[in-house]
Each structure stands twice: as structure tokens, then as C-alpha cells.
Amino acid sequence: MYRYRAMSERIKSNSEPSHDAASVSSMASRISICDQRERTDSGKEIDHKLTKREREEVQMIEQLIVQYFTIIRKQLQDSIPKTIMFFMVAFLTKSLSSTLISELYVEEKFDELLKESEVVSKVVSKKRNVRLRC
């Protein structure tokens, strides 16, 4: 009993009042849940009023569901931009790679691209001279 009350108090203190469509429909469903009518086998309707404890349990479950959907909504809001960026980067990588490859594999540029730069040739010649001296 103590655990139930502590959890109920914690949920009540953490819940924020909201006035969106979901909260309005949840209030309507709470009213219909709290004042249910049951049908017996003979078809007669019986009014079934929930006890105070049952109402508290219904409210607690409702608040847990609302909090669960709030968490799910937040996770979706966080994951959608990440997914969009992933696909944008993948597309950009693929298109940039194909563009670069098409620019590199032009036969007229092979000699120019394969030519050793002056800086590299100086470093290599210095290293050769040092090896020859040793």
C-alpha cells in the first residue's frame, strides 16, 4: 500500500497540466471509465461505480500511459533529424565520390596527376644522398 501511494504521489508531482487534444480525450475516457455500465447475461444493465482506490489506479495508469507516449514522442523528435542527416550525408558521400572519380579518371590528366611534386622529389633525393654517404 505504501509503495502504491508513493508512486501515485510521485506521478502527481511530475505531471504537467496540458490542454491538447490528447488530454481532452483522456479526460473524456476517464469519465467513461469511472462510470461504466456492465451488461449481465440477461441483458440488463448494471451501474458500476469505481471505488476510490480503483479511480486512483485508473488515474495512475492513465498518467503512466501519458508519460510513456511523451517519452516516445521525444525519442521520435530526436531520431528524425538524425535519420535525415544520415541519409543526406550518405547521398552526398556517394555523389561526391562519383564526381571525384569521374574527374580523376580523365586520360589527359594522367601524366599530370602521376607526376611527382617538386617538394617530394627534393626530399627523396636528400634521403638518397644520405644513404649513399653512410
PDB file of N, CA and C in Angstrom, residues 7-93:
ATOM      1  N   MET A   7       4.269   5.978  -5.289  1.00  0.00           N
ATOM      2  CA  MET A   7       4.314   6.084  -6.737  1.00  0.00           C
ATOM      3  C   MET A   7       3.257   7.051  -7.234  1.00  0.00           C
ATOM      4  N   SER A   8       2.080   6.978  -6.660  1.00  0.00           N
ATOM      5  CA  SER A   8       0.995   7.866  -7.049  1.00  0.00           C
ATOM      6  C   SER A   8       1.357   9.321  -6.772  1.00  0.00           C
ATOM      7  N   GLU A   9       1.952   9.586  -5.617  1.00  0.00           N
ATOM      8  CA  GLU A   9       2.351  10.957  -5.270  1.00  0.00           C
ATOM      9  C   GLU A   9       3.438  11.462  -6.215  1.00  0.00           C
ATOM     10  N   ARG A  10       4.393  10.583  -6.551  1.00  0.00           N
ATOM     11  CA  ARG A  10       5.463  10.975  -7.449  1.00  0.00           C
ATOM     12  C   ARG A  10       4.922  11.315  -8.836  1.00  0.00           C
ATOM     13  N   ILE A  11       3.996  10.542  -9.324  1.00  0.00           N
ATOM     14  CA  ILE A  11       3.415  10.795 -10.643  1.00  0.00           C
ATOM     15  C   ILE A  11       2.631  12.086 -10.629  1.00  0.00           C
ATOM     16  N   LYS A  12       1.866  12.314  -9.567  1.00  0.00           N
ATOM     17  CA  LYS A  12       1.077  13.540  -9.485  1.00  0.00           C
ATOM     18  C   LYS A  12       1.980  14.761  -9.446  1.00  0.00           C
ATOM     19  N   SER A  13       3.108  14.686  -8.749  1.00  0.00           N
ATOM     20  CA  SER A  13       4.001  15.834  -8.651  1.00  0.00           C
ATOM     21  C   SER A  13       4.747  16.071  -9.957  1.00  0.00           C
ATOM     22  N   ASN A  14       4.995  15.016 -10.754  1.00  0.00           N
ATOM     23  CA  ASN A  14       5.726  15.164 -12.006  1.00  0.00           C
ATOM     24  C   ASN A  14       4.846  15.506 -13.184  1.00  0.00           C
ATOM     25  N   SER A  15       3.562  15.301 -13.074  1.00  0.00           N
ATOM     26  CA  SER A  15       2.696  15.520 -14.233  1.00  0.00           C
ATOM     27  C   SER A  15       2.494  17.007 -14.448  1.00  0.00           C
ATOM     28  N   GLU A  16       2.533  17.392 -15.724  1.00  0.00           N
ATOM     29  CA  GLU A  16       2.328  18.780 -16.086  1.00  0.00           C
ATOM     30  C   GLU A  16       0.932  18.921 -16.694  1.00  0.00           C
ATOM     31  N   PRO A  17       0.231  19.994 -16.375  1.00  0.00           N
ATOM     32  CA  PRO A  17      -1.083  20.166 -16.984  1.00  0.00           C
ATOM     33  C   PRO A  17      -0.934  20.523 -18.461  1.00  0.00           C
ATOM     34  N   SER A  18      -1.672  19.846 -19.297  1.00  0.00           N
ATOM     35  CA  SER A  18      -1.637  20.150 -20.716  1.00  0.00           C
ATOM     36  C   SER A  18      -3.065  20.205 -21.231  1.00  0.00           C
ATOM     37  N   HIS A  19      -3.266  21.005 -22.252  1.00  0.00           N
ATOM     38  CA  HIS A  19      -4.612  21.198 -22.780  1.00  0.00           C
ATOM     39  C   HIS A  19      -4.644  20.902 -24.266  1.00  0.00           C
ATOM     40  N   ASP A  20      -4.011  19.825 -24.682  1.00  0.00           N
ATOM     41  CA  ASP A  20      -4.052  19.442 -26.080  1.00  0.00           C
ATOM     42  C   ASP A  20      -5.172  18.434 -26.305  1.00  0.00           C
ATOM     43  N   ALA A  21      -5.283  17.974 -27.538  1.00  0.00           N
ATOM     44  CA  ALA A  21      -6.372  17.060 -27.891  1.00  0.00           C
ATOM     45  C   ALA A  21      -6.270  15.751 -27.125  1.00  0.00           C
ATOM     46  N   ALA A  22      -5.051  15.295 -26.873  1.00  0.00           N
ATOM     47  CA  ALA A  22      -4.871  14.032 -26.157  1.00  0.00           C
ATOM     48  C   ALA A  22      -5.375  14.138 -24.723  1.00  0.00           C
ATOM     49  N   SER A  23      -5.111  15.274 -24.074  1.00  0.00           N
ATOM     50  CA  SER A  23      -5.561  15.406 -22.688  1.00  0.00           C
ATOM     51  C   SER A  23      -7.076  15.513 -22.608  1.00  0.00           C
ATOM     52  N   VAL A  24      -7.678  16.172 -23.599  1.00  0.00           N
ATOM     53  CA  VAL A  24      -9.137  16.296 -23.598  1.00  0.00           C
ATOM     54  C   VAL A  24      -9.778  14.927 -23.802  1.00  0.00           C
ATOM     55  N   SER A  25      -9.233  14.155 -24.753  1.00  0.00           N
ATOM     56  CA  SER A  25      -9.807  12.830 -24.988  1.00  0.00           C
ATOM     57  C   SER A  25      -9.548  11.911 -23.801  1.00  0.00           C
ATOM     58  N   SER A  26      -8.406  12.092 -23.120  1.00  0.00           N
ATOM     59  CA  SER A  26      -8.140  11.251 -21.951  1.00  0.00           C
ATOM     60  C   SER A  26      -9.084  11.595 -20.805  1.00  0.00           C
ATOM     61  N   MET A  27      -9.449  12.879 -20.689  1.00  0.00           N
ATOM     62  CA  MET A  27     -10.405  13.241 -19.644  1.00  0.00           C
ATOM     63  C   MET A  27     -11.773  12.635 -19.946  1.00  0.00           C
ATOM     64  N   ALA A  28     -12.138  12.630 -21.214  1.00  0.00           N
ATOM     65  CA  ALA A  28     -13.419  12.045 -21.590  1.00  0.00           C
ATOM     66  C   ALA A  28     -13.416  10.545 -21.343  1.00  0.00           C
ATOM     67  N   SER A  29     -12.285   9.893 -21.656  1.00  0.00           N
ATOM     68  CA  SER A  29     -12.224   8.449 -21.422  1.00  0.00           C
ATOM     69  C   SER A  29     -12.193   8.150 -19.924  1.00  0.00           C
ATOM     70  N   ARG A  30     -11.606   9.040 -19.125  1.00  0.00           N
ATOM     71  CA  ARG A  30     -11.576   8.833 -17.677  1.00  0.00           C
ATOM     72  C   ARG A  30     -12.995   8.857 -17.121  1.00  0.00           C
ATOM     73  N   ILE A  31     -13.799   9.778 -17.615  1.00  0.00           N
ATOM     74  CA  ILE A  31     -15.174   9.858 -17.144  1.00  0.00           C
ATOM     75  C   ILE A  31     -15.926   8.597 -17.527  1.00  0.00           C
ATOM     76  N   SER A  32     -15.720   8.141 -18.773  1.00  0.00           N
ATOM     77  CA  SER A  32     -16.442   6.947 -19.197  1.00  0.00           C
ATOM     78  C   SER A  32     -15.930   5.703 -18.477  1.00  0.00           C
ATOM     79  N   ILE A  33     -14.649   5.660 -18.136  1.00  0.00           N
ATOM     80  CA  ILE A  33     -14.117   4.504 -17.411  1.00  0.00           C
ATOM     81  C   ILE A  33     -14.648   4.491 -15.980  1.00  0.00           C
ATOM     82  N   CYS A  34     -14.705   5.666 -15.367  1.00  0.00           N
ATOM     83  CA  CYS A  34     -15.110   5.726 -13.965  1.00  0.00           C
ATOM     84  C   CYS A  34     -16.586   5.402 -13.773  1.00  0.00           C
ATOM     85  N   ASP A  35     -17.407   5.652 -14.742  1.00  0.00           N
ATOM     86  CA  ASP A  35     -18.838   5.376 -14.625  1.00  0.00           C
ATOM     87  C   ASP A  35     -19.251   4.365 -15.690  1.00  0.00           C
ATOM     88  N   GLN A  36     -18.801   3.170 -15.539  1.00  0.00           N
ATOM     89  CA  GLN A  36     -19.095   2.131 -16.517  1.00  0.00           C
ATOM     90  C   GLN A  36     -20.441   1.485 -16.234  1.00  0.00           C
ATOM     91  N   ARG A  37     -21.015   0.974 -17.294  1.00  0.00           N
ATOM     92  CA  ARG A  37     -22.230   0.176 -17.169  1.00  0.00           C
ATOM     93  C   ARG A  37     -21.905  -1.199 -17.723  1.00  0.00           C
ATOM     94  N   GLU A  38     -22.234  -2.206 -16.963  1.00  0.00           N
ATOM     95  CA  GLU A  38     -21.984  -3.576 -17.390  1.00  0.00           C
ATOM     96  C   GLU A  38     -23.287  -4.245 -17.763  1.00  0.00           C
ATOM     97  N   ARG A  39     -23.209  -5.179 -18.687  1.00  0.00           N
ATOM     98  CA  ARG A  39     -24.377  -5.950 -19.072  1.00  0.00           C
ATOM     99  C   ARG A  39     -24.249  -7.352 -18.493  1.00  0.00           C
ATOM    100  N   THR A  40     -25.308  -7.811 -17.942  1.00  0.00           N
ATOM    101  CA  THR A  40     -25.316  -9.175 -17.427  1.00  0.00           C
ATOM    102  C   THR A  40     -25.696 -10.120 -18.551  1.00  0.00           C
ATOM    103  N   ASP A  41     -25.701 -11.398 -18.249  1.00  0.00           N
ATOM    104  CA  ASP A  41     -26.076 -12.395 -19.262  1.00  0.00           C
ATOM    105  C   ASP A  41     -27.507 -12.198 -19.747  1.00  0.00           C
ATOM    106  N   SER A  42     -28.352 -11.681 -18.884  1.00  0.00           N
ATOM    107  CA  SER A  42     -29.752 -11.500 -19.285  1.00  0.00           C
ATOM    108  C   SER A  42     -29.956 -10.213 -20.070  1.00  0.00           C
ATOM    109  N   GLY A  43     -28.913  -9.389 -20.195  1.00  0.00           N
ATOM    110  CA  GLY A  43     -29.024  -8.169 -20.985  1.00  0.00           C
ATOM    111  C   GLY A  43     -29.348  -6.943 -20.165  1.00  0.00           C
ATOM    112  N   LYS A  44     -29.539  -7.074 -18.862  1.00  0.00           N
ATOM    113  CA  LYS A  44     -29.827  -5.920 -18.022  1.00  0.00           C
ATOM    114  C   LYS A  44     -28.534  -5.145 -17.769  1.00  0.00           C
ATOM    115  N   GLU A  45     -28.669  -3.837 -17.701  1.00  0.00           N
ATOM    116  CA  GLU A  45     -27.508  -3.004 -17.429  1.00  0.00           C
ATOM    117  C   GLU A  45     -27.362  -2.803 -15.927  1.00  0.00           C
ATOM    118  N   ILE A  46     -26.125  -2.843 -15.469  1.00  0.00           N
ATOM    119  CA  ILE A  46     -25.837  -2.630 -14.052  1.00  0.00           C
ATOM    120  C   ILE A  46     -24.852  -1.469 -13.970  1.00  0.00           C
ATOM    121  N   ASP A  47     -25.181  -0.474 -13.142  1.00  0.00           N
ATOM    122  CA  ASP A  47     -24.250   0.625 -12.926  1.00  0.00           C
ATOM    123  C   ASP A  47     -23.104   0.127 -12.063  1.00  0.00           C
ATOM    124  N   HIS A  48     -21.897   0.421 -12.499  1.00  0.00           N
ATOM    125  CA  HIS A  48     -20.717   0.010 -11.744  1.00  0.00           C
ATOM    126  C   HIS A  48     -19.875   1.248 -11.470  1.00  0.00           C
ATOM    127  N   LYS A  49     -19.957   1.736 -10.276  1.00  0.00           N
ATOM    128  CA  LYS A  49     -19.160   2.892  -9.876  1.00  0.00           C
ATOM    129  C   LYS A  49     -17.839   2.379  -9.328  1.00  0.00           C
ATOM    130  N   LEU A  50     -16.762   3.015  -9.736  1.00  0.00           N
ATOM    131  CA  LEU A  50     -15.451   2.606  -9.251  1.00  0.00           C
ATOM    132  C   LEU A  50     -15.228   3.127  -7.846  1.00  0.00           C
ATOM    133  N   THR A  51     -14.512   2.348  -7.061  1.00  0.00           N
ATOM    134  CA  THR A  51     -14.166   2.801  -5.713  1.00  0.00           C
ATOM    135  C   THR A  51     -13.065   3.841  -5.816  1.00  0.00           C
ATOM    136  N   LYS A  52     -12.782   4.473  -4.709  1.00  0.00           N
ATOM    137  CA  LYS A  52     -11.752   5.499  -4.691  1.00  0.00           C
ATOM    138  C   LYS A  52     -10.406   4.916  -5.101  1.00  0.00           C
ATOM    139  N   ARG A  53     -10.092   3.757  -4.588  1.00  0.00           N
ATOM    140  CA  ARG A  53      -8.820   3.101  -4.926  1.00  0.00           C
ATOM    141  C   ARG A  53      -8.764   2.762  -6.417  1.00  0.00           C
ATOM    142  N   GLU A  54      -9.870   2.259  -6.978  1.00  0.00           N
ATOM    143  CA  GLU A  54      -9.897   1.925  -8.395  1.00  0.00           C
ATOM    144  C   GLU A  54      -9.715   3.176  -9.251  1.00  0.00           C
ATOM    145  N   ARG A  55     -10.350   4.272  -8.830  1.00  0.00           N
ATOM    146  CA  ARG A  55     -10.177   5.532  -9.564  1.00  0.00           C
ATOM    147  C   ARG A  55      -8.734   5.998  -9.518  1.00  0.00           C
ATOM    148  N   GLU A  56      -8.098   5.890  -8.360  1.00  0.00           N
ATOM    149  CA  GLU A  56      -6.690   6.273  -8.236  1.00  0.00           C
ATOM    150  C   GLU A  56      -5.815   5.403  -9.133  1.00  0.00           C
ATOM    151  N   GLU A  57      -6.111   4.112  -9.171  1.00  0.00           N
ATOM    152  CA  GLU A  57      -5.344   3.211 -10.027  1.00  0.00           C
ATOM    153  C   GLU A  57      -5.534   3.564 -11.497  1.00  0.00           C
ATOM    154  N   VAL A  58      -6.775   3.880 -11.874  1.00  0.00           N
ATOM    155  CA  VAL A  58      -7.056   4.260 -13.259  1.00  0.00           C
ATOM    156  C   VAL A  58      -6.306   5.546 -13.598  1.00  0.00           C
ATOM    157  N   GLN A  59      -6.330   6.499 -12.701  1.00  0.00           N
ATOM    158  CA  GLN A  59      -5.634   7.757 -12.943  1.00  0.00           C
ATOM    159  C   GLN A  59      -4.125   7.542 -13.033  1.00  0.00           C
ATOM    160  N   MET A  60      -3.594   6.685 -12.165  1.00  0.00           N
ATOM    161  CA  MET A  60      -2.162   6.416 -12.189  1.00  0.00           C
ATOM    162  C   MET A  60      -1.761   5.743 -13.504  1.00  0.00           C
ATOM    163  N   ILE A  61      -2.558   4.773 -13.930  1.00  0.00           N
ATOM    164  CA  ILE A  61      -2.265   4.085 -15.192  1.00  0.00           C
ATOM    165  C   ILE A  61      -2.362   5.069 -16.353  1.00  0.00           C
ATOM    166  N   GLU A  62      -3.354   5.927 -16.305  1.00  0.00           N
ATOM    167  CA  GLU A  62      -3.509   6.926 -17.355  1.00  0.00           C
ATOM    168  C   GLU A  62      -2.307   7.857 -17.398  1.00  0.00           C
ATOM    169  N   GLN A  63      -1.836   8.304 -16.240  1.00  0.00           N
ATOM    170  CA  GLN A  63      -0.671   9.181 -16.199  1.00  0.00           C
ATOM    171  C   GLN A  63       0.581   8.460 -16.681  1.00  0.00           C
ATOM    172  N   LEU A  64       0.718   7.181 -16.351  1.00  0.00           N
ATOM    173  CA  LEU A  64       1.856   6.412 -16.839  1.00  0.00           C
ATOM    174  C   LEU A  64       1.823   6.296 -18.365  1.00  0.00           C
ATOM    175  N   ILE A  65       0.630   6.088 -18.913  1.00  0.00           N
ATOM    176  CA  ILE A  65       0.500   5.990 -20.368  1.00  0.00           C
ATOM    177  C   ILE A  65       0.846   7.319 -21.017  1.00  0.00           C
ATOM    178  N   VAL A  66       0.359   8.413 -20.456  1.00  0.00           N
ATOM    179  CA  VAL A  66       0.661   9.738 -21.000  1.00  0.00           C
ATOM    180  C   VAL A  66       2.166   9.989 -20.951  1.00  0.00           C
ATOM    181  N   GLN A  67       2.812   9.652 -19.835  1.00  0.00           N
ATOM    182  CA  GLN A  67       4.253   9.831 -19.722  1.00  0.00           C
ATOM    183  C   GLN A  67       5.002   8.944 -20.710  1.00  0.00           C
ATOM    184  N   TYR A  68       4.526   7.719 -20.901  1.00  0.00           N
ATOM    185  CA  TYR A  68       5.145   6.813 -21.864  1.00  0.00           C
ATOM    186  C   TYR A  68       5.087   7.408 -23.268  1.00  0.00           C
ATOM    187  N   PHE A  69       3.914   7.906 -23.673  1.00  0.00           N
ATOM    188  CA  PHE A  69       3.791   8.482 -25.001  1.00  0.00           C
ATOM    189  C   PHE A  69       4.592   9.775 -25.129  1.00  0.00           C
ATOM    190  N   THR A  70       4.747  10.512 -24.048  1.00  0.00           N
ATOM    191  CA  THR A  70       5.588  11.704 -24.080  1.00  0.00           C
ATOM    192  C   THR A  70       7.042  11.318 -24.336  1.00  0.00           C
ATOM    193  N   ILE A  71       7.499  10.268 -23.687  1.00  0.00           N
ATOM    194  CA  ILE A  71       8.867   9.783 -23.899  1.00  0.00           C
ATOM    195  C   ILE A  71       9.049   9.315 -25.338  1.00  0.00           C
ATOM    196  N   ILE A  72       8.085   8.560 -25.843  1.00  0.00           N
ATOM    197  CA  ILE A  72       8.166   8.059 -27.216  1.00  0.00           C
ATOM    198  C   ILE A  72       8.178   9.220 -28.204  1.00  0.00           C
ATOM    199  N   ARG A  73       7.334  10.221 -27.973  1.00  0.00           N
ATOM    200  CA  ARG A  73       7.289  11.381 -28.860  1.00  0.00           C
ATOM    201  C   ARG A  73       8.640  12.109 -28.862  1.00  0.00           C
ATOM    202  N   LYS A  74       9.237  12.248 -27.683  1.00  0.00           N
ATOM    203  CA  LYS A  74      10.544  12.912 -27.579  1.00  0.00           C
ATOM    204  C   LYS A  74      11.611  12.116 -28.325  1.00  0.00           C
ATOM    205  N   GLN A  75      11.590  10.795 -28.181  1.00  0.00           N
ATOM    206  CA  GLN A  75      12.570   9.958 -28.886  1.00  0.00           C
ATOM    207  C   GLN A  75      12.410  10.082 -30.398  1.00  0.00           C
ATOM    208  N   LEU A  76      11.162  10.132 -30.861  1.00  0.00           N
ATOM    209  CA  LEU A  76      10.936  10.303 -32.301  1.00  0.00           C
ATOM    210  C   LEU A  76      11.412  11.675 -32.774  1.00  0.00           C
ATOM    211  N   GLN A  77      11.142  12.694 -31.973  1.00  0.00           N
ATOM    212  CA  GLN A  77      11.582  14.034 -32.340  1.00  0.00           C
ATOM    213  C   GLN A  77      13.100  14.111 -32.407  1.00  0.00           C
ATOM    214  N   ASP A  78      13.786  13.352 -31.576  1.00  0.00           N
ATOM    215  CA  ASP A  78      15.244  13.337 -31.604  1.00  0.00           C
ATOM    216  C   ASP A  78      15.786  12.491 -32.751  1.00  0.00           C
ATOM    217  N   SER A  79      15.110  11.402 -33.076  1.00  0.00           N
ATOM    218  CA  SER A  79      15.661  10.483 -34.070  1.00  0.00           C
ATOM    219  C   SER A  79      15.396  10.921 -35.510  1.00  0.00           C
ATOM    220  N   ILE A  80      14.347  11.673 -35.755  1.00  0.00           N
ATOM    221  CA  ILE A  80      14.024  12.064 -37.134  1.00  0.00           C
ATOM    222  C   ILE A  80      15.107  12.958 -37.745  1.00  0.00           C
ATOM    223  N   PRO A  81      15.567  14.019 -37.072  1.00  0.00           N
ATOM    224  CA  PRO A  81      16.654  14.808 -37.680  1.00  0.00           C
ATOM    225  C   PRO A  81      17.937  13.992 -37.878  1.00  0.00           C
ATOM    226  N   LYS A  82      18.221  13.087 -36.950  1.00  0.00           N
ATOM    227  CA  LYS A  82      19.414  12.250 -37.100  1.00  0.00           C
ATOM    228  C   LYS A  82      19.291  11.356 -38.331  1.00  0.00           C
ATOM    229  N   THR A  83      18.133  10.803 -38.550  1.00  0.00           N
ATOM    230  CA  THR A  83      17.918   9.938 -39.709  1.00  0.00           C
ATOM    231  C   THR A  83      18.019  10.730 -41.006  1.00  0.00           C
ATOM    232  N   ILE A  84      17.435  11.922 -41.014  1.00  0.00           N
ATOM    233  CA  ILE A  84      17.509  12.764 -42.213  1.00  0.00           C
ATOM    234  C   ILE A  84      18.963  13.111 -42.514  1.00  0.00           C
ATOM    235  N   MET A  85      19.721  13.489 -41.495  1.00  0.00           N
ATOM    236  CA  MET A  85      21.127  13.819 -41.696  1.00  0.00           C
ATOM    237  C   MET A  85      21.905  12.602 -42.192  1.00  0.00           C
ATOM    238  N   PHE A  86      21.601  11.425 -41.662  1.00  0.00           N
ATOM    239  CA  PHE A  86      22.284  10.219 -42.104  1.00  0.00           C
ATOM    240  C   PHE A  86      22.088  10.005 -43.598  1.00  0.00           C
ATOM    241  N   PHE A  87      20.839  10.107 -44.065  1.00  0.00           N
ATOM    242  CA  PHE A  87      20.571   9.888 -45.482  1.00  0.00           C
ATOM    243  C   PHE A  87      21.156  11.002 -46.344  1.00  0.00           C
ATOM    244  N   MET A  88      21.156  12.236 -45.837  1.00  0.00           N
ATOM    245  CA  MET A  88      21.759  13.335 -46.592  1.00  0.00           C
ATOM    246  C   MET A  88      23.263  13.128 -46.737  1.00  0.00           C
ATOM    247  N   VAL A  89      23.927  12.746 -45.648  1.00  0.00           N
ATOM    248  CA  VAL A  89      25.374  12.526 -45.695  1.00  0.00           C
ATOM    249  C   VAL A  89      25.694  11.334 -46.594  1.00  0.00           C
ATOM    250  N   ALA A  90      24.905  10.273 -46.533  1.00  0.00           N
ATOM    251  CA  ALA A  90      25.130   9.099 -47.386  1.00  0.00           C
ATOM    252  C   ALA A  90      24.992   9.482 -48.860  1.00  0.00           C
ATOM    253  N   PHE A  91      23.969  10.251 -49.198  1.00  0.00           N
ATOM    254  CA  PHE A  91      23.773  10.682 -50.582  1.00  0.00           C
ATOM    255  C   PHE A  91      24.920  11.579 -51.024  1.00  0.00           C
ATOM    256  N   LEU A  92      25.307  12.515 -50.166  1.00  0.00           N
ATOM    257  CA  LEU A  92      26.396  13.424 -50.502  1.00  0.00           C
ATOM    258  C   LEU A  92      27.698  12.665 -50.697  1.00  0.00           C
ATOM    259  N   THR A  93      27.969  11.699 -49.855  1.00  0.00           N
ATOM    260  CA  THR A  93      29.192  10.903 -49.967  1.00  0.00           C
ATOM    261  C   THR A  93      29.216  10.143 -51.294  1.00  0.00           C
TER     262      THR A  93
END
